[in-house]
JSON list of C-alpha atoms in Angstrom, two decimals:
[
{"chain": "A", "resi": 1, "resn": "UNK", "atom": "CA", "xyz": [93.77, 86.38, 80.48]},
{"chain": "A", "resi": 2, "resn": "UNK", "atom": "CA", "xyz": [94.77, 89.62, 82.19]},
{"chain": "A", "resi": 3, "resn": "UNK", "atom": "CA", "xyz": [98.45, 89.69, 83.04]},
{"chain": "A", "resi": 4, "resn": "UNK", "atom": "CA", "xyz": [99.54, 89.85, 86.67]},
{"chain": "A", "resi": 5, "resn": "UNK", "atom": "CA", "xyz": [100.13, 93.41, 87.91]},
{"chain": "A", "resi": 6, "resn": "UNK", "atom": "CA", "xyz": [103.69, 94.63, 88.38]},
{"chain": "A", "resi": 7, "resn": "UNK", "atom": "CA", "xyz": [103.93, 95.66, 92.04]},
{"chain": "A", "resi": 8, "resn": "UNK", "atom": "CA", "xyz": [105.96, 98.31, 93.80]},
{"chain": "A", "resi": 9, "resn": "UNK", "atom": "CA", "xyz": [106.03, 98.65, 97.58]},
{"chain": "A", "resi": 10, "resn": "UNK", "atom": "CA", "xyz": [105.61, 102.17, 98.98]},
{"chain": "A", "resi": 11, "resn": "UNK", "atom": "CA", "xyz": [106.44, 103.12, 102.57]},
{"chain": "A", "resi": 12, "resn": "UNK", "atom": "CA", "xyz": [105.26, 106.54, 103.79]},
{"chain": "A", "resi": 13, "resn": "UNK", "atom": "CA", "xyz": [107.88, 107.83, 106.22]},
{"chain": "A", "resi": 14, "resn": "UNK", "atom": "CA", "xyz": [107.77, 111.62, 105.92]},
{"chain": "A", "resi": 15, "resn": "UNK", "atom": "CA", "xyz": [106.00, 112.35, 109.21]},
{"chain": "A", "resi": 16, "resn": "UNK", "atom": "CA", "xyz": [107.62, 114.44, 111.94]},
{"chain": "A", "resi": 17, "resn": "UNK", "atom": "CA", "xyz": [106.84, 111.97, 114.78]},
{"chain": "A", "resi": 18, "resn": "UNK", "atom": "CA", "xyz": [106.07, 114.85, 117.13]},
{"chain": "A", "resi": 19, "resn": "UNK", "atom": "CA", "xyz": [104.20, 112.75, 119.69]},
{"chain": "A", "resi": 20, "resn": "UNK", "atom": "CA", "xyz": [106.88, 110.07, 119.70]},
{"chain": "A", "resi": 21, "resn": "UNK", "atom": "CA", "xyz": [109.72, 112.55, 120.19]},
{"chain": "A", "resi": 22, "resn": "UNK", "atom": "CA", "xyz": [111.99, 110.68, 117.77]},
{"chain": "A", "resi": 23, "resn": "UNK", "atom": "CA", "xyz": [111.62, 109.39, 114.24]},
{"chain": "A", "resi": 24, "resn": "UNK", "atom": "CA", "xyz": [109.34, 106.35, 114.30]},
{"chain": "A", "resi": 25, "resn": "UNK", "atom": "CA", "xyz": [111.08, 104.95, 111.23]},
{"chain": "A", "resi": 26, "resn": "UNK", "atom": "CA", "xyz": [114.18, 104.43, 113.39]},
{"chain": "A", "resi": 27, "resn": "UNK", "atom": "CA", "xyz": [112.50, 102.60, 116.27]},
{"chain": "A", "resi": 28, "resn": "UNK", "atom": "CA", "xyz": [114.21, 99.21, 116.82]},
{"chain": "A", "resi": 29, "resn": "UNK", "atom": "CA", "xyz": [112.33, 96.18, 115.52]},
{"chain": "A", "resi": 30, "resn": "UNK", "atom": "CA", "xyz": [112.09, 93.37, 116.41]},
{"chain": "A", "resi": 31, "resn": "UNK", "atom": "CA", "xyz": [111.63, 95.27, 119.65]},
{"chain": "A", "resi": 32, "resn": "UNK", "atom": "CA", "xyz": [113.28, 94.19, 122.87]},
{"chain": "A", "resi": 33, "resn": "UNK", "atom": "CA", "xyz": [113.26, 95.42, 126.44]},
{"chain": "A", "resi": 34, "resn": "UNK", "atom": "CA", "xyz": [116.34, 93.36, 127.30]},
{"chain": "A", "resi": 35, "resn": "UNK", "atom": "CA", "xyz": [118.79, 96.20, 126.73]},
{"chain": "A", "resi": 36, "resn": "UNK", "atom": "CA", "xyz": [120.52, 94.34, 123.89]},
{"chain": "A", "resi": 37, "resn": "UNK", "atom": "CA", "xyz": [121.58, 96.37, 120.88]},
{"chain": "A", "resi": 38, "resn": "UNK", "atom": "CA", "xyz": [119.45, 95.82, 117.79]},
{"chain": "A", "resi": 39, "resn": "UNK", "atom": "CA", "xyz": [120.37, 96.75, 114.22]},
{"chain": "A", "resi": 40, "resn": "UNK", "atom": "CA", "xyz": [116.92, 96.55, 112.64]},
{"chain": "A", "resi": 41, "resn": "UNK", "atom": "CA", "xyz": [114.23, 99.23, 112.68]},
{"chain": "A", "resi": 42, "resn": "UNK", "atom": "CA", "xyz": [110.59, 99.67, 111.73]},
{"chain": "A", "resi": 43, "resn": "UNK", "atom": "CA", "xyz": [111.83, 101.01, 108.40]},
{"chain": "A", "resi": 44, "resn": "UNK", "atom": "CA", "xyz": [114.42, 98.35, 107.54]},
{"chain": "A", "resi": 45, "resn": "UNK", "atom": "CA", "xyz": [112.13, 95.52, 108.68]},
{"chain": "A", "resi": 46, "resn": "UNK", "atom": "CA", "xyz": [109.25, 96.85, 106.59]},
{"chain": "A", "resi": 47, "resn": "UNK", "atom": "CA", "xyz": [111.49, 97.23, 103.54]},
{"chain": "A", "resi": 48, "resn": "UNK", "atom": "CA", "xyz": [112.59, 93.60, 103.94]},
{"chain": "A", "resi": 49, "resn": "UNK", "atom": "CA", "xyz": [108.98, 92.43, 104.26]},
{"chain": "A", "resi": 50, "resn": "UNK", "atom": "CA", "xyz": [107.82, 94.33, 101.18]},
{"chain": "A", "resi": 51, "resn": "UNK", "atom": "CA", "xyz": [110.86, 93.33, 99.12]},
{"chain": "A", "resi": 52, "resn": "UNK", "atom": "CA", "xyz": [109.75, 89.70, 99.38]},
{"chain": "A", "resi": 53, "resn": "UNK", "atom": "CA", "xyz": [106.49, 90.31, 97.48]},
{"chain": "A", "resi": 54, "resn": "UNK", "atom": "CA", "xyz": [107.20, 93.38, 95.30]},
{"chain": "A", "resi": 55, "resn": "UNK", "atom": "CA", "xyz": [109.44, 94.13, 92.34]},
{"chain": "A", "resi": 56, "resn": "UNK", "atom": "CA", "xyz": [110.95, 97.06, 94.21]},
{"chain": "A", "resi": 57, "resn": "UNK", "atom": "CA", "xyz": [110.32, 99.26, 97.28]},
{"chain": "A", "resi": 58, "resn": "UNK", "atom": "CA", "xyz": [110.12, 103.06, 97.43]},
{"chain": "A", "resi": 59, "resn": "UNK", "atom": "CA", "xyz": [110.38, 105.01, 100.69]},
{"chain": "A", "resi": 60, "resn": "UNK", "atom": "CA", "xyz": [108.88, 108.50, 100.82]},
{"chain": "A", "resi": 61, "resn": "UNK", "atom": "CA", "xyz": [110.79, 110.72, 103.24]},
{"chain": "A", "resi": 62, "resn": "UNK", "atom": "CA", "xyz": [110.43, 114.36, 104.24]},
{"chain": "A", "resi": 63, "resn": "UNK", "atom": "CA", "xyz": [112.97, 116.55, 105.99]},
{"chain": "A", "resi": 64, "resn": "UNK", "atom": "CA", "xyz": [114.24, 113.33, 107.60]},
{"chain": "A", "resi": 65, "resn": "UNK", "atom": "CA", "xyz": [115.57, 112.08, 104.24]},
{"chain": "A", "resi": 66, "resn": "UNK", "atom": "CA", "xyz": [119.28, 112.43, 105.16]},
{"chain": "A", "resi": 67, "resn": "UNK", "atom": "CA", "xyz": [118.76, 110.25, 108.25]},
{"chain": "A", "resi": 68, "resn": "UNK", "atom": "CA", "xyz": [116.74, 107.58, 106.46]},
{"chain": "A", "resi": 69, "resn": "UNK", "atom": "CA", "xyz": [118.89, 107.40, 103.34]},
{"chain": "A", "resi": 70, "resn": "UNK", "atom": "CA", "xyz": [121.55, 104.98, 104.71]},
{"chain": "A", "resi": 71, "resn": "UNK", "atom": "CA", "xyz": [118.88, 102.58, 105.95]},
{"chain": "A", "resi": 72, "resn": "UNK", "atom": "CA", "xyz": [116.88, 102.77, 102.73]},
{"chain": "A", "resi": 73, "resn": "UNK", "atom": "CA", "xyz": [119.83, 102.14, 100.43]},
{"chain": "A", "resi": 74, "resn": "UNK", "atom": "CA", "xyz": [121.36, 99.58, 102.77]},
{"chain": "A", "resi": 75, "resn": "UNK", "atom": "CA", "xyz": [118.12, 97.58, 102.62]},
{"chain": "A", "resi": 76, "resn": "UNK", "atom": "CA", "xyz": [117.97, 97.68, 98.83]},
{"chain": "A", "resi": 77, "resn": "UNK", "atom": "CA", "xyz": [115.13, 100.21, 98.45]},
{"chain": "A", "resi": 78, "resn": "UNK", "atom": "CA", "xyz": [114.80, 103.57, 96.69]},
{"chain": "A", "resi": 79, "resn": "UNK", "atom": "CA", "xyz": [114.11, 106.93, 98.32]},
{"chain": "A", "resi": 80, "resn": "UNK", "atom": "CA", "xyz": [112.09, 109.90, 97.13]},
{"chain": "A", "resi": 81, "resn": "UNK", "atom": "CA", "xyz": [111.55, 113.10, 99.08]},
{"chain": "A", "resi": 82, "resn": "UNK", "atom": "CA", "xyz": [108.29, 114.93, 99.66]},
{"chain": "A", "resi": 83, "resn": "UNK", "atom": "CA", "xyz": [109.39, 118.55, 99.53]},
{"chain": "A", "resi": 84, "resn": "UNK", "atom": "CA", "xyz": [106.13, 119.70, 101.13]},
{"chain": "A", "resi": 85, "resn": "UNK", "atom": "CA", "xyz": [105.32, 117.19, 103.90]},
{"chain": "A", "resi": 86, "resn": "UNK", "atom": "CA", "xyz": [103.39, 119.91, 105.75]},
{"chain": "A", "resi": 87, "resn": "UNK", "atom": "CA", "xyz": [100.59, 119.32, 103.23]},
{"chain": "A", "resi": 88, "resn": "UNK", "atom": "CA", "xyz": [99.87, 116.02, 104.94]},
{"chain": "A", "resi": 89, "resn": "UNK", "atom": "CA", "xyz": [99.98, 112.30, 104.30]},
{"chain": "A", "resi": 90, "resn": "UNK", "atom": "CA", "xyz": [98.16, 112.50, 100.95]},
{"chain": "A", "resi": 91, "resn": "UNK", "atom": "CA", "xyz": [100.98, 114.63, 99.56]},
{"chain": "A", "resi": 92, "resn": "UNK", "atom": "CA", "xyz": [103.47, 111.88, 100.48]},
{"chain": "A", "resi": 93, "resn": "UNK", "atom": "CA", "xyz": [101.21, 109.25, 98.96]},
{"chain": "A", "resi": 94, "resn": "UNK", "atom": "CA", "xyz": [101.05, 111.25, 95.73]},
{"chain": "A", "resi": 95, "resn": "UNK", "atom": "CA", "xyz": [104.85, 111.54, 95.63]},
{"chain": "A", "resi": 96, "resn": "UNK", "atom": "CA", "xyz": [105.22, 107.80, 96.16]},
{"chain": "A", "resi": 97, "resn": "UNK", "atom": "CA", "xyz": [102.59, 106.79, 93.62]},
{"chain": "A", "resi": 98, "resn": "UNK", "atom": "CA", "xyz": [104.00, 109.19, 91.05]},
{"chain": "A", "resi": 99, "resn": "UNK", "atom": "CA", "xyz": [107.33, 107.40, 91.43]},
{"chain": "A", "resi": 100, "resn": "UNK", "atom": "CA", "xyz": [105.60, 104.02, 91.06]},
{"chain": "A", "resi": 101, "resn": "UNK", "atom": "CA", "xyz": [104.40, 105.11, 87.62]},
{"chain": "A", "resi": 102, "resn": "UNK", "atom": "CA", "xyz": [107.79, 106.60, 86.79]},
{"chain": "A", "resi": 103, "resn": "UNK", "atom": "CA", "xyz": [109.31, 103.19, 87.48]},
{"chain": "A", "resi": 104, "resn": "UNK", "atom": "CA", "xyz": [106.94, 101.55, 85.02]},
{"chain": "A", "resi": 105, "resn": "UNK", "atom": "CA", "xyz": [104.86, 99.70, 87.61]},
{"chain": "A", "resi": 106, "resn": "UNK", "atom": "CA", "xyz": [101.06, 99.55, 87.49]},
{"chain": "A", "resi": 107, "resn": "UNK", "atom": "CA", "xyz": [100.22, 98.55, 91.08]},
{"chain": "A", "resi": 108, "resn": "UNK", "atom": "CA", "xyz": [101.41, 99.49, 94.55]},
{"chain": "A", "resi": 109, "resn": "UNK", "atom": "CA", "xyz": [101.41, 98.01, 98.03]},
{"chain": "A", "resi": 110, "resn": "UNK", "atom": "CA", "xyz": [101.30, 101.04, 100.34]},
{"chain": "A", "resi": 111, "resn": "UNK", "atom": "CA", "xyz": [102.00, 101.03, 104.06]},
{"chain": "A", "resi": 112, "resn": "UNK", "atom": "CA", "xyz": [103.02, 103.40, 106.85]},
{"chain": "A", "resi": 113, "resn": "UNK", "atom": "CA", "xyz": [106.28, 103.35, 108.77]},
{"chain": "A", "resi": 114, "resn": "UNK", "atom": "CA", "xyz": [104.71, 103.87, 112.22]},
{"chain": "A", "resi": 115, "resn": "UNK", "atom": "CA", "xyz": [104.14, 100.17, 112.92]},
{"chain": "A", "resi": 116, "resn": "UNK", "atom": "CA", "xyz": [105.80, 96.76, 112.87]},
{"chain": "A", "resi": 117, "resn": "UNK", "atom": "CA", "xyz": [105.83, 95.17, 109.41]},
{"chain": "A", "resi": 118, "resn": "UNK", "atom": "CA", "xyz": [102.91, 92.93, 108.45]},
{"chain": "A", "resi": 119, "resn": "UNK", "atom": "CA", "xyz": [103.53, 89.20, 108.53]},
{"chain": "A", "resi": 120, "resn": "UNK", "atom": "CA", "xyz": [104.74, 87.48, 105.36]},
{"chain": "A", "resi": 121, "resn": "UNK", "atom": "CA", "xyz": [101.54, 85.45, 105.18]},
{"chain": "A", "resi": 122, "resn": "UNK", "atom": "CA", "xyz": [99.51, 88.67, 105.36]},
{"chain": "A", "resi": 123, "resn": "UNK", "atom": "CA", "xyz": [101.33, 90.21, 102.41]},
{"chain": "A", "resi": 124, "resn": "UNK", "atom": "CA", "xyz": [101.00, 87.05, 100.34]},
{"chain": "A", "resi": 125, "resn": "UNK", "atom": "CA", "xyz": [97.28, 86.81, 101.11]},
{"chain": "A", "resi": 126, "resn": "UNK", "atom": "CA", "xyz": [96.69, 90.44, 100.17]},
{"chain": "A", "resi": 127, "resn": "UNK", "atom": "CA", "xyz": [98.61, 90.18, 96.92]},
{"chain": "A", "resi": 128, "resn": "UNK", "atom": "CA", "xyz": [96.71, 87.07, 95.86]},
{"chain": "A", "resi": 129, "resn": "UNK", "atom": "CA", "xyz": [93.42, 88.74, 96.86]},
{"chain": "A", "resi": 130, "resn": "UNK", "atom": "CA", "xyz": [94.29, 91.77, 94.74]},
{"chain": "A", "resi": 131, "resn": "UNK", "atom": "CA", "xyz": [95.17, 89.67, 91.70]},
{"chain": "A", "resi": 132, "resn": "UNK", "atom": "CA", "xyz": [91.76, 88.00, 91.99]},
{"chain": "A", "resi": 133, "resn": "UNK", "atom": "CA", "xyz": [89.94, 91.28, 92.71]},
{"chain": "A", "resi": 134, "resn": "UNK", "atom": "CA", "xyz": [91.22, 93.00, 89.57]},
{"chain": "A", "resi": 135, "resn": "UNK", "atom": "CA", "xyz": [89.56, 90.26, 87.55]},
{"chain": "A", "resi": 136, "resn": "UNK", "atom": "CA", "xyz": [86.29, 91.57, 89.05]},
{"chain": "A", "resi": 137, "resn": "UNK", "atom": "CA", "xyz": [87.25, 95.12, 88.03]},
{"chain": "A", "resi": 138, "resn": "UNK", "atom": "CA", "xyz": [88.18, 96.21, 91.54]},
{"chain": "A", "resi": 139, "resn": "UNK", "atom": "CA", "xyz": [90.71, 99.01, 91.94]},
{"chain": "A", "resi": 140, "resn": "UNK", "atom": "CA", "xyz": [92.05, 98.30, 95.41]},
{"chain": "A", "resi": 141, "resn": "UNK", "atom": "CA", "xyz": [92.27, 95.80, 98.27]},
{"chain": "A", "resi": 142, "resn": "UNK", "atom": "CA", "xyz": [92.29, 96.89, 101.91]},
{"chain": "A", "resi": 143, "resn": "UNK", "atom": "CA", "xyz": [93.02, 94.58, 104.87]},
{"chain": "A", "resi": 144, "resn": "UNK", "atom": "CA", "xyz": [90.44, 94.35, 107.63]},
{"chain": "A", "resi": 145, "resn": "UNK", "atom": "CA", "xyz": [91.04, 93.11, 111.17]},
{"chain": "A", "resi": 146, "resn": "UNK", "atom": "CA", "xyz": [88.10, 92.79, 113.57]},
{"chain": "A", "resi": 147, "resn": "UNK", "atom": "CA", "xyz": [86.07, 95.20, 111.45]},
{"chain": "A", "resi": 148, "resn": "UNK", "atom": "CA", "xyz": [88.80, 97.87, 111.27]},
{"chain": "A", "resi": 149, "resn": "UNK", "atom": "CA", "xyz": [90.55, 98.83, 108.04]},
{"chain": "A", "resi": 150, "resn": "UNK", "atom": "CA", "xyz": [94.33, 99.11, 107.90]},
{"chain": "A", "resi": 151, "resn": "UNK", "atom": "CA", "xyz": [97.53, 98.83, 105.86]},
{"chain": "A", "resi": 152, "resn": "UNK", "atom": "CA", "xyz": [99.08, 97.91, 103.56]},
{"chain": "A", "resi": 153, "resn": "UNK", "atom": "CA", "xyz": [96.55, 98.86, 100.93]},
{"chain": "A", "resi": 154, "resn": "UNK", "atom": "CA", "xyz": [97.00, 97.48, 97.43]},
{"chain": "A", "resi": 155, "resn": "UNK", "atom": "CA", "xyz": [96.06, 99.78, 94.59]},
{"chain": "A", "resi": 156, "resn": "UNK", "atom": "CA", "xyz": [95.90, 99.38, 90.83]},
{"chain": "A", "resi": 157, "resn": "UNK", "atom": "CA", "xyz": [96.30, 102.00, 88.14]},
{"chain": "A", "resi": 158, "resn": "UNK", "atom": "CA", "xyz": [92.72, 103.29, 88.44]},
{"chain": "A", "resi": 159, "resn": "UNK", "atom": "CA", "xyz": [93.03, 103.96, 92.17]},
{"chain": "A", "resi": 160, "resn": "UNK", "atom": "CA", "xyz": [96.52, 105.35, 91.69]},
{"chain": "A", "resi": 161, "resn": "UNK", "atom": "CA", "xyz": [95.03, 107.85, 89.25]},
{"chain": "A", "resi": 162, "resn": "UNK", "atom": "CA", "xyz": [92.27, 108.73, 91.73]},
{"chain": "A", "resi": 163, "resn": "UNK", "atom": "CA", "xyz": [94.85, 109.50, 94.40]},
{"chain": "A", "resi": 164, "resn": "UNK", "atom": "CA", "xyz": [97.09, 111.49, 92.05]},
{"chain": "A", "resi": 165, "resn": "UNK", "atom": "CA", "xyz": [94.21, 113.57, 90.71]},
{"chain": "A", "resi": 166, "resn": "UNK", "atom": "CA", "xyz": [92.83, 114.42, 94.18]},
{"chain": "A", "resi": 167, "resn": "UNK", "atom": "CA", "xyz": [93.21, 117.86, 95.71]},
{"chain": "A", "resi": 168, "resn": "UNK", "atom": "CA", "xyz": [95.98, 117.89, 98.30]},
{"chain": "A", "resi": 169, "resn": "UNK", "atom": "CA", "xyz": [93.48, 119.13, 100.90]},
{"chain": "A", "resi": 170, "resn": "UNK", "atom": "CA", "xyz": [91.70, 115.76, 100.70]},
{"chain": "A", "resi": 171, "resn": "UNK", "atom": "CA", "xyz": [92.70, 112.69, 102.67]},
{"chain": "A", "resi": 172, "resn": "UNK", "atom": "CA", "xyz": [93.47, 109.20, 101.45]},
{"chain": "A", "resi": 173, "resn": "UNK", "atom": "CA", "xyz": [90.51, 107.96, 103.48]},
{"chain": "A", "resi": 174, "resn": "UNK", "atom": "CA", "xyz": [88.19, 110.43, 101.72]},
{"chain": "A", "resi": 175, "resn": "UNK", "atom": "CA", "xyz": [89.29, 109.14, 98.34]},
{"chain": "A", "resi": 176, "resn": "UNK", "atom": "CA", "xyz": [89.00, 105.51, 99.39]},
{"chain": "A", "resi": 177, "resn": "UNK", "atom": "CA", "xyz": [85.47, 106.07, 100.67]},
{"chain": "A", "resi": 178, "resn": "UNK", "atom": "CA", "xyz": [84.48, 108.05, 97.56]},
{"chain": "A", "resi": 179, "resn": "UNK", "atom": "CA", "xyz": [85.51, 105.05, 95.45]},
{"chain": "A", "resi": 180, "resn": "UNK", "atom": "CA", "xyz": [84.31, 102.40, 97.89]},
{"chain": "A", "resi": 181, "resn": "UNK", "atom": "CA", "xyz": [82.42, 100.48, 95.21]},
{"chain": "A", "resi": 182, "resn": "UNK", "atom": "CA", "xyz": [85.79, 99.73, 93.62]},
{"chain": "A", "resi": 183, "resn": "UNK", "atom": "CA", "xyz": [87.46, 98.58, 96.87]},
{"chain": "A", "resi": 184, "resn": "UNK", "atom": "CA", "xyz": [87.50, 95.04, 98.24]},
{"chain": "A", "resi": 185, "resn": "UNK", "atom": "CA", "xyz": [88.00, 94.57, 102.00]},
{"chain": "A", "resi": 186, "resn": "UNK", "atom": "CA", "xyz": [89.86, 91.40, 102.95]},
{"chain": "A", "resi": 187, "resn": "UNK", "atom": "CA", "xyz": [89.65, 89.91, 106.47]},
{"chain": "A", "resi": 188, "resn": "UNK", "atom": "CA", "xyz": [93.18, 89.33, 107.81]},
{"chain": "A", "resi": 189, "resn": "UNK", "atom": "CA", "xyz": [94.26, 87.56, 111.01]},
{"chain": "A", "resi": 190, "resn": "UNK", "atom": "CA", "xyz": [97.08, 90.02, 111.72]},
{"chain": "A", "resi": 191, "resn": "UNK", "atom": "CA", "xyz": [96.55, 92.78, 114.32]},
{"chain": "A", "resi": 192, "resn": "UNK", "atom": "CA", "xyz": [99.60, 94.68, 113.07]},
{"chain": "A", "resi": 193, "resn": "UNK", "atom": "CA", "xyz": [97.65, 95.83, 109.99]},
{"chain": "A", "resi": 194, "resn": "UNK", "atom": "CA", "xyz": [95.60, 98.21, 112.17]},
{"chain": "A", "resi": 195, "resn": "UNK", "atom": "CA", "xyz": [98.28, 99.13, 114.71]},
{"chain": "A", "resi": 196, "resn": "UNK", "atom": "CA", "xyz": [99.71, 102.65, 114.95]},
{"chain": "A", "resi": 197, "resn": "UNK", "atom": "CA", "xyz": [102.63, 103.39, 117.28]},
{"chain": "A", "resi": 198, "resn": "UNK", "atom": "CA", "xyz": [102.28, 107.11, 117.99]},
{"chain": "A", "resi": 199, "resn": "UNK", "atom": "CA", "xyz": [103.76, 107.67, 121.48]},
{"chain": "A", "resi": 200, "resn": "UNK", "atom": "CA", "xyz": [106.57, 106.31, 123.66]},
{"chain": "A", "resi": 201, "resn": "UNK", "atom": "CA", "xyz": [103.89, 104.58, 125.72]},
{"chain": "A", "resi": 202, "resn": "UNK", "atom": "CA", "xyz": [102.59, 102.79, 122.62]},
{"chain": "A", "resi": 203, "resn": "UNK", "atom": "CA", "xyz": [106.08, 101.56, 121.82]},
{"chain": "A", "resi": 204, "resn": "UNK", "atom": "CA", "xyz": [106.87, 100.49, 125.38]},
{"chain": "A", "resi": 205, "resn": "UNK", "atom": "CA", "xyz": [103.67, 98.50, 125.57]},
{"chain": "A", "resi": 206, "resn": "UNK", "atom": "CA", "xyz": [104.56, 96.84, 122.29]},
{"chain": "A", "resi": 207, "resn": "UNK", "atom": "CA", "xyz": [107.90, 95.54, 123.60]},
{"chain": "A", "resi": 208, "resn": "UNK", "atom": "CA", "xyz": [106.47, 94.40, 126.92]},
{"chain": "A", "resi": 209, "resn": "UNK", "atom": "CA", "xyz": [104.73, 91.02, 127.33]},
{"chain": "A", "resi": 210, "resn": "UNK", "atom": "CA", "xyz": [102.35, 89.88, 125.98]},
{"chain": "A", "resi": 211, "resn": "UNK", "atom": "CA", "xyz": [103.46, 92.00, 123.01]},
{"chain": "A", "resi": 212, "resn": "UNK", "atom": "CA", "xyz": [100.37, 93.67, 121.57]},
{"chain": "A", "resi": 213, "resn": "UNK", "atom": "CA", "xyz": [99.47, 96.90, 123.41]},
{"chain": "A", "resi": 214, "resn": "UNK", "atom": "CA", "xyz": [95.95, 97.51, 124.54]},
{"chain": "A", "resi": 215, "resn": "UNK", "atom": "CA", "xyz": [96.71, 101.26, 124.61]},
{"chain": "A", "resi": 216, "resn": "UNK", "atom": "CA", "xyz": [98.15, 101.55, 121.10]},
{"chain": "A", "resi": 217, "resn": "UNK", "atom": "CA", "xyz": [96.16, 103.52, 118.53]},
{"chain": "A", "resi": 218, "resn": "UNK", "atom": "CA", "xyz": [94.12, 101.37, 116.16]},
{"chain": "A", "resi": 219, "resn": "UNK", "atom": "CA", "xyz": [93.10, 102.67, 112.74]},
{"chain": "A", "resi": 220, "resn": "UNK", "atom": "CA", "xyz": [89.47, 103.44, 111.89]}
]
């Protein structure tokens, strides 16, 4: 019987958040419009969520590394810096996945920092789905909500290698689609897997009833 993969969570947090106007990793979450002070953020909440189902969690930062470092270490995660974040999201993914291998892990659960953390049940479902999919020689599992693909994606050593060997001018989506025969898409009842919070309006709509913004950006 194939042994269970050794998982490492990876959070990509090197973006400049230009449309938001402030670092999205530091947005308060759980969000509140009550004016009460909150100590948790998108980043710390996502670290906590991933820590529950991974051996360890790695955060990939860019020039914002000094600001994220206290949160990362305070939440029990590790931090690596993408020295060239201007090359795009794939460059951060390659930095994070390289560290996964350096840490002796052979699978990764990769998500983005620009959203609320997925629900615990979502992460458990995806991990179990991946462990079953690798028995069918799949390389990755991607969550799907209402026909749209999102995060976190779960990748094994073969897909990690595909990402690491790709030219930095490519995109993660290009590589996923090129290897689509090796990817399993898993329906998930969690709208947060496809939610991007890109602007102040997106965030404000998220913290206003009924909670899920109709104007927020949805992946794919």
